[in-house]
mmCIF file of C-alpha atoms in Angstrom:
data_model
loop_
_atom_site.group_PDB
_atom_site.id
_atom_site.type_symbol
_atom_site.label_atom_id
_atom_site.label_comp_id
_atom_site.label_asym_id
_atom_site.label_seq_id
_atom_site.Cartn_x
_atom_site.Cartn_y
_atom_site.Cartn_z
ATOM 1 C CA UNK A 116 79.968 -36.894 -33.541
ATOM 2 C CA UNK A 117 81.466 -38.956 -36.356
ATOM 3 C CA UNK A 118 78.554 -38.015 -38.598
ATOM 4 C CA UNK A 119 79.136 -34.293 -38.012
ATOM 5 C CA UNK A 120 82.829 -34.654 -38.795
ATOM 6 C CA UNK A 121 82.036 -36.602 -41.966
ATOM 7 C CA UNK A 122 79.479 -34.007 -43.083
ATOM 8 C CA UNK A 123 81.944 -31.183 -42.363
ATOM 9 C CA UNK A 124 84.681 -32.943 -44.343
ATOM 10 C CA UNK A 125 82.297 -33.536 -47.248
ATOM 11 C CA UNK A 126 81.189 -29.894 -47.137
ATOM 12 C CA UNK A 127 84.765 -28.599 -47.157
ATOM 13 C CA UNK A 128 85.806 -30.952 -49.947
ATOM 14 C CA UNK A 129 82.798 -29.893 -52.019
ATOM 15 C CA UNK A 130 83.421 -26.226 -51.380
ATOM 16 C CA UNK A 131 87.195 -26.239 -51.949
ATOM 17 C CA UNK A 132 87.811 -28.965 -54.551
ATOM 18 C CA UNK A 133 84.421 -29.713 -56.122
ATOM 19 C CA UNK A 134 81.609 -32.224 -55.806
ATOM 20 C CA UNK A 135 83.604 -35.188 -57.141
ATOM 21 C CA UNK A 136 85.921 -35.105 -54.153
ATOM 22 C CA UNK A 137 83.121 -35.623 -51.638
ATOM 23 C CA UNK A 138 83.500 -39.361 -52.167
ATOM 24 C CA UNK A 139 86.604 -39.062 -49.980
ATOM 25 C CA UNK A 140 84.373 -38.164 -47.041
ATOM 26 C CA UNK A 141 82.382 -41.337 -47.688
ATOM 27 C CA UNK A 142 85.604 -43.354 -47.788
ATOM 28 C CA UNK A 143 86.697 -41.725 -44.533
ATOM 29 C CA UNK A 144 83.415 -42.686 -42.889
ATOM 30 C CA UNK A 145 83.743 -46.272 -44.118
ATOM 31 C CA UNK A 146 87.265 -46.562 -42.734
ATOM 32 C CA UNK A 147 86.418 -44.779 -39.487
ATOM 33 C CA UNK A 148 83.237 -46.610 -38.451
ATOM 34 C CA UNK A 149 83.091 -50.164 -37.158
ATOM 35 C CA UNK A 150 79.866 -51.168 -38.892
ATOM 36 C CA UNK A 151 77.574 -49.753 -41.542
ATOM 37 C CA UNK A 152 80.160 -47.520 -43.160
ATOM 38 C CA UNK A 153 77.949 -47.264 -46.229
ATOM 39 C CA UNK A 154 75.183 -45.715 -44.118
ATOM 40 C CA UNK A 155 77.482 -43.252 -42.390
ATOM 41 C CA UNK A 156 79.065 -42.282 -45.714
ATOM 42 C CA UNK A 157 75.694 -41.804 -47.409
ATOM 43 C CA UNK A 158 74.262 -39.712 -44.599
ATOM 44 C CA UNK A 159 77.402 -37.579 -44.179
ATOM 45 C CA UNK A 160 77.671 -36.717 -47.874
ATOM 46 C CA UNK A 161 73.892 -36.375 -48.200
ATOM 47 C CA UNK A 162 73.718 -33.919 -45.306
ATOM 48 C CA UNK A 163 76.484 -31.758 -46.752
ATOM 49 C CA UNK A 164 74.872 -31.727 -50.199
ATOM 50 C CA UNK A 165 71.511 -30.948 -48.599
ATOM 51 C CA UNK A 166 73.041 -27.992 -46.781
ATOM 52 C CA UNK A 167 74.489 -26.677 -50.026
ATOM 53 C CA UNK A 168 71.164 -27.070 -51.869
ATOM 54 C CA UNK A 169 69.352 -25.322 -49.016
ATOM 55 C CA UNK A 170 71.905 -22.515 -49.086
ATOM 56 C CA UNK A 171 71.373 -22.062 -52.827
ATOM 57 C CA UNK A 172 67.621 -21.858 -52.323
ATOM 58 C CA UNK A 173 67.959 -19.454 -49.383
ATOM 59 C CA UNK A 174 70.300 -17.018 -51.140
ATOM 60 C CA UNK A 175 68.188 -16.516 -54.249
ATOM 61 C CA UNK A 176 65.105 -18.719 -54.532
ATOM 62 C CA UNK A 177 63.942 -17.123 -57.788
ATOM 63 C CA UNK A 178 67.191 -17.753 -59.648
ATOM 64 C CA UNK A 179 67.503 -21.232 -58.129
ATOM 65 C CA UNK A 180 63.972 -22.091 -59.236
ATOM 66 C CA UNK A 181 64.680 -20.924 -62.776
ATOM 67 C CA UNK A 182 67.912 -22.903 -62.803
ATOM 68 C CA UNK A 183 66.063 -26.028 -61.619
ATOM 69 C CA UNK A 184 63.427 -25.562 -64.318
ATOM 70 C CA UNK A 185 66.061 -25.150 -67.028
ATOM 71 C CA UNK A 186 68.073 -28.143 -65.805
ATOM 72 C CA UNK A 187 64.903 -30.217 -65.637
ATOM 73 C CA UNK A 188 64.025 -29.373 -69.228
ATOM 74 C CA UNK A 189 67.570 -30.218 -70.343
ATOM 75 C CA UNK A 190 67.322 -33.602 -68.610
ATOM 76 C CA UNK A 191 64.262 -34.725 -70.500
ATOM 77 C CA UNK A 192 61.485 -32.557 -69.161
ATOM 78 C CA UNK A 193 61.837 -33.293 -65.444
ATOM 79 C CA UNK A 194 59.839 -30.993 -63.184
ATOM 80 C CA UNK A 195 61.952 -28.312 -61.554
ATOM 81 C CA UNK A 196 61.405 -29.755 -58.088
ATOM 82 C CA UNK A 197 62.881 -33.079 -59.158
ATOM 83 C CA UNK A 198 66.275 -31.548 -59.934
ATOM 84 C CA UNK A 199 67.356 -30.848 -56.322
ATOM 85 C CA UNK A 200 65.894 -34.202 -55.241
ATOM 86 C CA UNK A 201 67.868 -36.085 -57.895
ATOM 87 C CA UNK A 202 70.952 -34.044 -57.031
ATOM 88 C CA UNK A 203 70.621 -34.972 -53.370
ATOM 89 C CA UNK A 204 70.090 -38.621 -54.302
ATOM 90 C CA UNK A 205 73.303 -38.567 -56.352
ATOM 91 C CA UNK A 206 75.184 -37.160 -53.362
ATOM 92 C CA UNK A 207 73.829 -39.874 -51.075
ATOM 93 C CA UNK A 208 74.753 -42.577 -53.597
ATOM 94 C CA UNK A 209 78.245 -41.108 -53.907
ATOM 95 C CA UNK A 210 78.608 -41.265 -50.126
ATOM 96 C CA UNK A 211 77.275 -44.830 -50.013
ATOM 97 C CA UNK A 212 79.800 -45.903 -52.661
ATOM 98 C CA UNK A 213 82.608 -44.231 -50.750
ATOM 99 C CA UNK A 214 81.459 -45.809 -47.494
ATOM 100 C CA UNK A 215 81.382 -49.264 -49.080
ATOM 101 C CA UNK A 216 84.873 -48.778 -50.451
ATOM 102 C CA UNK A 217 86.142 -47.469 -47.102
ATOM 103 C CA UNK A 218 84.616 -50.456 -45.297
ATOM 104 C CA UNK A 219 86.403 -52.776 -47.705
ATOM 105 C CA UNK A 220 89.693 -50.988 -47.085
ATOM 106 C CA UNK A 221 89.131 -51.215 -43.326
ATOM 107 C CA UNK A 222 88.432 -54.944 -43.576
ATOM 108 C CA UNK A 223 91.634 -55.461 -45.567
ATOM 109 C CA UNK A 224 93.664 -53.654 -42.909
ATOM 110 C CA UNK A 225 92.261 -55.801 -40.133
#
């Protein structure tokens, strides 16, 4: 249940404020969970970013594929399929960082 709440918070933050703010969902997961806040934060943010990537591909796969190809060429000739994978990895790492920070905050409070 906590994971779903964290993913929903990350999704709403991403949708309303932008991708940078999804780290707050990771921090929330780190503060809220007893152990392994980094894991909960990474999974929650990763799931929400994965949903958004999947939505982009479902709405218009042709345009998304062209965008991935263009972004891949801008970033040094990466294949188009690597762009969503790297994007998802960045989201997971953002959630892990937030979860680690939230765990530290929780430990300070206790």
